[in-house]
Short mmCIF file of C-alpha atoms in Angstrom, two decimals:
data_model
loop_
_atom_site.label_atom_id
_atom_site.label_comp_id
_atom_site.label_asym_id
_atom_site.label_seq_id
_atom_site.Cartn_x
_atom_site.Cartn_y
_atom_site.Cartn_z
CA UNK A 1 0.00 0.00 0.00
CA UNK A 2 1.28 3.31 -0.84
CA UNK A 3 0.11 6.80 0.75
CA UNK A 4 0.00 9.78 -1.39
CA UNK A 5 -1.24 12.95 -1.78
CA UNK A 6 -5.33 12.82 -1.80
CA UNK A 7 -5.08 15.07 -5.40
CA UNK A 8 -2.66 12.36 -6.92
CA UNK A 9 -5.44 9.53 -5.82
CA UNK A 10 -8.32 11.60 -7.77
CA UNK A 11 -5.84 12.21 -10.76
CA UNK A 12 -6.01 8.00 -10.78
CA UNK A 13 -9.87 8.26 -10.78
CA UNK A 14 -9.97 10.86 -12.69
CA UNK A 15 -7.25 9.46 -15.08
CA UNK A 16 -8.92 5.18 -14.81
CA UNK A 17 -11.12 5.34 -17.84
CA UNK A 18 -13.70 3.85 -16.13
CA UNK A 19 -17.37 4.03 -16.60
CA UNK A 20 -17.94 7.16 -15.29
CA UNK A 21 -21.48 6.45 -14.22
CA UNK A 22 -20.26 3.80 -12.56
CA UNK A 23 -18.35 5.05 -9.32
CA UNK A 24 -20.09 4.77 -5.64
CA UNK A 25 -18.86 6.78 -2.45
CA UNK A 26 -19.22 7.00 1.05
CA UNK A 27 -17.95 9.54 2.69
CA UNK A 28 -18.10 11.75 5.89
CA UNK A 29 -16.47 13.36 9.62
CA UNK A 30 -13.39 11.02 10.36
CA UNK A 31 -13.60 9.11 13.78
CA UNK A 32 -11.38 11.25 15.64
CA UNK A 33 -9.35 14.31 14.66
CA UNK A 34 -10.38 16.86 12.17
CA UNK A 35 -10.84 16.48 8.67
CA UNK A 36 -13.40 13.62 6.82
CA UNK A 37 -12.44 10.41 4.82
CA UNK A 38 -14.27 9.74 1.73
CA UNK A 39 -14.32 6.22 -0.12
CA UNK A 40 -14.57 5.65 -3.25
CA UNK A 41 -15.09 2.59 -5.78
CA UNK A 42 -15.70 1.28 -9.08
CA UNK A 43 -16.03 -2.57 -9.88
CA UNK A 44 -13.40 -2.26 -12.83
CA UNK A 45 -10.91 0.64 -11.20
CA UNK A 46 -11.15 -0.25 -7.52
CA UNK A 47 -11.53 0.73 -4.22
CA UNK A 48 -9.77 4.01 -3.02
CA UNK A 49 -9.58 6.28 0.72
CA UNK A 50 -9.31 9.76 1.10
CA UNK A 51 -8.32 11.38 4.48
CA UNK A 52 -8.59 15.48 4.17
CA UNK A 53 -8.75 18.23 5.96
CA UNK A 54 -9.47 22.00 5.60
CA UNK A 55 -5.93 23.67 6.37
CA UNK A 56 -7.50 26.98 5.82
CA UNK A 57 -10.87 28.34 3.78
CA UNK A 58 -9.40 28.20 0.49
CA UNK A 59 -7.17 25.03 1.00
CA UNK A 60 -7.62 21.23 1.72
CA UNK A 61 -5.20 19.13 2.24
CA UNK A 62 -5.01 14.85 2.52
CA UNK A 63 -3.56 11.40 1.70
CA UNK A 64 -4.91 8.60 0.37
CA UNK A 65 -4.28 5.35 -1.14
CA UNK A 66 -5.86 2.59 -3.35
CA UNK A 67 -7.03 0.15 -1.31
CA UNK A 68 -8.29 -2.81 -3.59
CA UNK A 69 -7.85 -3.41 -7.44
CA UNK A 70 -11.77 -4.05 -8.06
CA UNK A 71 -14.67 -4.18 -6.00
CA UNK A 72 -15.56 -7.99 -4.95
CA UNK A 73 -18.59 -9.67 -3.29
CA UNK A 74 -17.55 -8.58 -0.04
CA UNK A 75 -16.84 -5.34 -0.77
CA UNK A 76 -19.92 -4.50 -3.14
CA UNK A 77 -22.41 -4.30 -0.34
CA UNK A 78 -20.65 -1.80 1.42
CA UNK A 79 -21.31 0.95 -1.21
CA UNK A 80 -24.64 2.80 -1.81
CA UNK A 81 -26.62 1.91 -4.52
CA UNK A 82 -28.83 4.19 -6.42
CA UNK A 83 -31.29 5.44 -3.59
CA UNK A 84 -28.55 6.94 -2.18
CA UNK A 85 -27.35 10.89 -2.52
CA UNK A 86 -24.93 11.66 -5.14
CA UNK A 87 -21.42 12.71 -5.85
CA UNK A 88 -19.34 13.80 -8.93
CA UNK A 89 -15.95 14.91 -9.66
CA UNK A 90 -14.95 17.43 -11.78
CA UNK A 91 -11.92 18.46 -13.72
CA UNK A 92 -11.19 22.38 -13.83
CA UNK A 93 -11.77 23.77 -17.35
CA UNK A 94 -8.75 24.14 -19.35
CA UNK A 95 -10.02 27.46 -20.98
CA UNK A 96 -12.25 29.70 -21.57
CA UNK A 97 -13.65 28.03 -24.65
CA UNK A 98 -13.91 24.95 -23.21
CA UNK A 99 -16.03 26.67 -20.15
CA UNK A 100 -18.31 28.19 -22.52
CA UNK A 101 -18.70 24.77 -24.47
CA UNK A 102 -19.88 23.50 -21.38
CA UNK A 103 -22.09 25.68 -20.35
CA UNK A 104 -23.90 25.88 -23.33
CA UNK A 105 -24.63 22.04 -23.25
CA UNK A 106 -25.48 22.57 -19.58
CA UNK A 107 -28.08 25.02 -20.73
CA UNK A 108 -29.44 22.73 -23.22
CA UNK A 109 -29.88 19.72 -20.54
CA UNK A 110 -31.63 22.00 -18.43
CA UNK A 111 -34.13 23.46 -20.93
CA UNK A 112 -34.41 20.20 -22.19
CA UNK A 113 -35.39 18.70 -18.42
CA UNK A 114 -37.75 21.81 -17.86
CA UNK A 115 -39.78 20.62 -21.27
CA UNK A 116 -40.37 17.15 -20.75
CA UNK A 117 -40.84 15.15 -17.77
CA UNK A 118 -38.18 14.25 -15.93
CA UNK A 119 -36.90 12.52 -12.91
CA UNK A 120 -34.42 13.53 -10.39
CA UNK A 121 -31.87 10.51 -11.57
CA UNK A 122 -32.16 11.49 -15.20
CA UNK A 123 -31.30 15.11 -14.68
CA UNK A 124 -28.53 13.75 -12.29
CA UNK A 125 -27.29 11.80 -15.64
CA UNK A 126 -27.56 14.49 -17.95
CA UNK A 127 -25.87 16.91 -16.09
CA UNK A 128 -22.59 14.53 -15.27
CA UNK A 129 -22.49 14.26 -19.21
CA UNK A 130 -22.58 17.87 -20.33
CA UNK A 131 -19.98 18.81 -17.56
CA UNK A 132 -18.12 15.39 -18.89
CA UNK A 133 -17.79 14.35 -15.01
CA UNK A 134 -14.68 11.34 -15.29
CA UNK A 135 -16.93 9.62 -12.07
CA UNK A 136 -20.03 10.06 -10.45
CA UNK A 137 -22.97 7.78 -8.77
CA UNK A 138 -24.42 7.06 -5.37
CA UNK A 139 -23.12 8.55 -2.04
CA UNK A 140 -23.71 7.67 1.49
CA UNK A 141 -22.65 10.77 3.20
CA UNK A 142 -23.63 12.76 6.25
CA UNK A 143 -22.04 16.43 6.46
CA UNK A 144 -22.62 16.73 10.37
CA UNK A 145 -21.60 12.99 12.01
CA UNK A 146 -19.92 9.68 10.32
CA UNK A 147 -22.44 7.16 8.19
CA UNK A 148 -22.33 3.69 9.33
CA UNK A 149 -20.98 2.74 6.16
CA UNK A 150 -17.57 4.57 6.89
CA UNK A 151 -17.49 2.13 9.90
CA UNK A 152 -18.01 -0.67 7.92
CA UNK A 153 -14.61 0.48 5.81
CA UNK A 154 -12.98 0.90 8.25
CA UNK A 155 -13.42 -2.50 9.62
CA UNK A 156 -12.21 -3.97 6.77
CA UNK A 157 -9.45 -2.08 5.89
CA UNK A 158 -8.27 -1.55 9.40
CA UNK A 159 -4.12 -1.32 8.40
CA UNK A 160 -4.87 1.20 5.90
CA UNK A 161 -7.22 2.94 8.19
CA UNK A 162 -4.41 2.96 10.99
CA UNK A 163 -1.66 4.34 8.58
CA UNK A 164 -3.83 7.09 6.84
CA UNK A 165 -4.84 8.08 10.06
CA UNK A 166 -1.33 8.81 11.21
CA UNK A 167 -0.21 10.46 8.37
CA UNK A 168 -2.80 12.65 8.15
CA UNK A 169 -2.04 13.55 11.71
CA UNK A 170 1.53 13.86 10.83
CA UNK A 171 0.30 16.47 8.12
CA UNK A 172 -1.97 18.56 10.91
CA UNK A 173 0.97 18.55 13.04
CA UNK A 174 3.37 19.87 10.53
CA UNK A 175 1.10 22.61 9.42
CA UNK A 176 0.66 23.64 12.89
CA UNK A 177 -3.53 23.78 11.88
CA UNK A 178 -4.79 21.96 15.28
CA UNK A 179 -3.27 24.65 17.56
CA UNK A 180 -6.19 27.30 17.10
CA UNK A 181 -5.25 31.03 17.55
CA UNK A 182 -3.06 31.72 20.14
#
C-alpha cells in the first residue's frame, strides 16, 4: 500500500477510464481528529480512501491510497446503490472556450429537463455528461456525524485505516492547523 497525496489519488480516478457512471462513495467526519475520509469505488478501477482536511478556507489538504484493485462480493455491499445521494468529480476547465462549451450544453440539458418530464436521476445523468464528469454515482454521506458505512470500511481495511490516520495527523501537526489562535 502506498500513501499519497489525496489530489494524486483523484488524478487515478480521474485518469482510470472507467465508466464514469459507474463510481459509488461514502464519505463523511473522520472518527477522531479533524478532517473527513471519503471512499470511493468502481467494480473495474477499484476501491480508493481519502483522508482530508481544511488547512484553511481556500485550501484542503489529505492522503490517500488505493485500497483494492476491483470491487468484490464482499466489498460491493458496502457501497450505496442508487437510492442513495450523489457525488461527482470534476476536472477544472482548461479554458475559456472549453467553459463556454460547457455551459452551453449545460443550458441545453436544463431546458431540455424543464420541457419534458423528468426525474431527479435522469437530470442527475444528464448533467454529469454535459460537464463530462470522469466519475459520479451514489453517495452515502452525512455532512454533520460519520455514516455507518464509513465504519463498515474501516473495519475492513483496518491497516490502511491505521496508517492514513497517522499520516494525516503527521500532516496537521506539521502545518501547525490543530493549535487554534493563540
Amino acid at each position: 500500500m502506498r500513501v499519497r497525496d489525496w489530489q494524486d489519488i483523484l488524478e487515478d480516478v480521474v485518469d482510470s477510464g472507467a465508466d464514469p457512471g459507474g463510481w459509488r462513495a461514502v464519505a463523511g467526519d473522520r472518527d477522531q481528529g479533524i478532517g473527513e475520509d471519503m471512499y470511493l469505488g468502481h467494480p473495474s478501477a477499484g476501491v480508493f480512501q481519502l483522508k482530508t482536511y481544511a488547512k484553511n478556507p481556500f485550501e484542503v489538504q489529505g492522503v490517500g491510497t488505493q485500497l483494492a484493485r476491483r470491487i468484490d462480493d464482499d466489498l460491493d455491499p458496502l457501497f450505496p446503490e442508487g437510492d442513495a445521494g450523489r457525488f461527482g468529480v470534476q476536472s477544472p476547465m482548461s479554458d475559456e472556450d472549453e467553459a463556454k462549451q460547457a455551459a452551453t450544453e449545460l443550458e441545453s440539458v436544463l431546458e431540455t429537463h424543464a420541457d419534458a418530464p423528468t426525474t431527479p436521476d435522469a437530470l442527475f445523468e444528464d448533467v454529469m455528461g454535459a460537464l463530462d464528469s470522469p466519475a459520479y454515482g451514489p453517495m452515502e454521506y452525512d455532512q454533520y456525524d460519520r455514516p455507518d458505512g464509513l465504519d463498515d470500511f474501516a473495519n475492513e481495511f483496518e491497516e490502511a485505516e491505521d496508517l492514513l490516520d497517522a499520516e494525516l495527523e503527521d500532516l496537521v501537526d506539521e502545518n501547525e492547523t490543530n493549535h487554534g489562535f493563540q
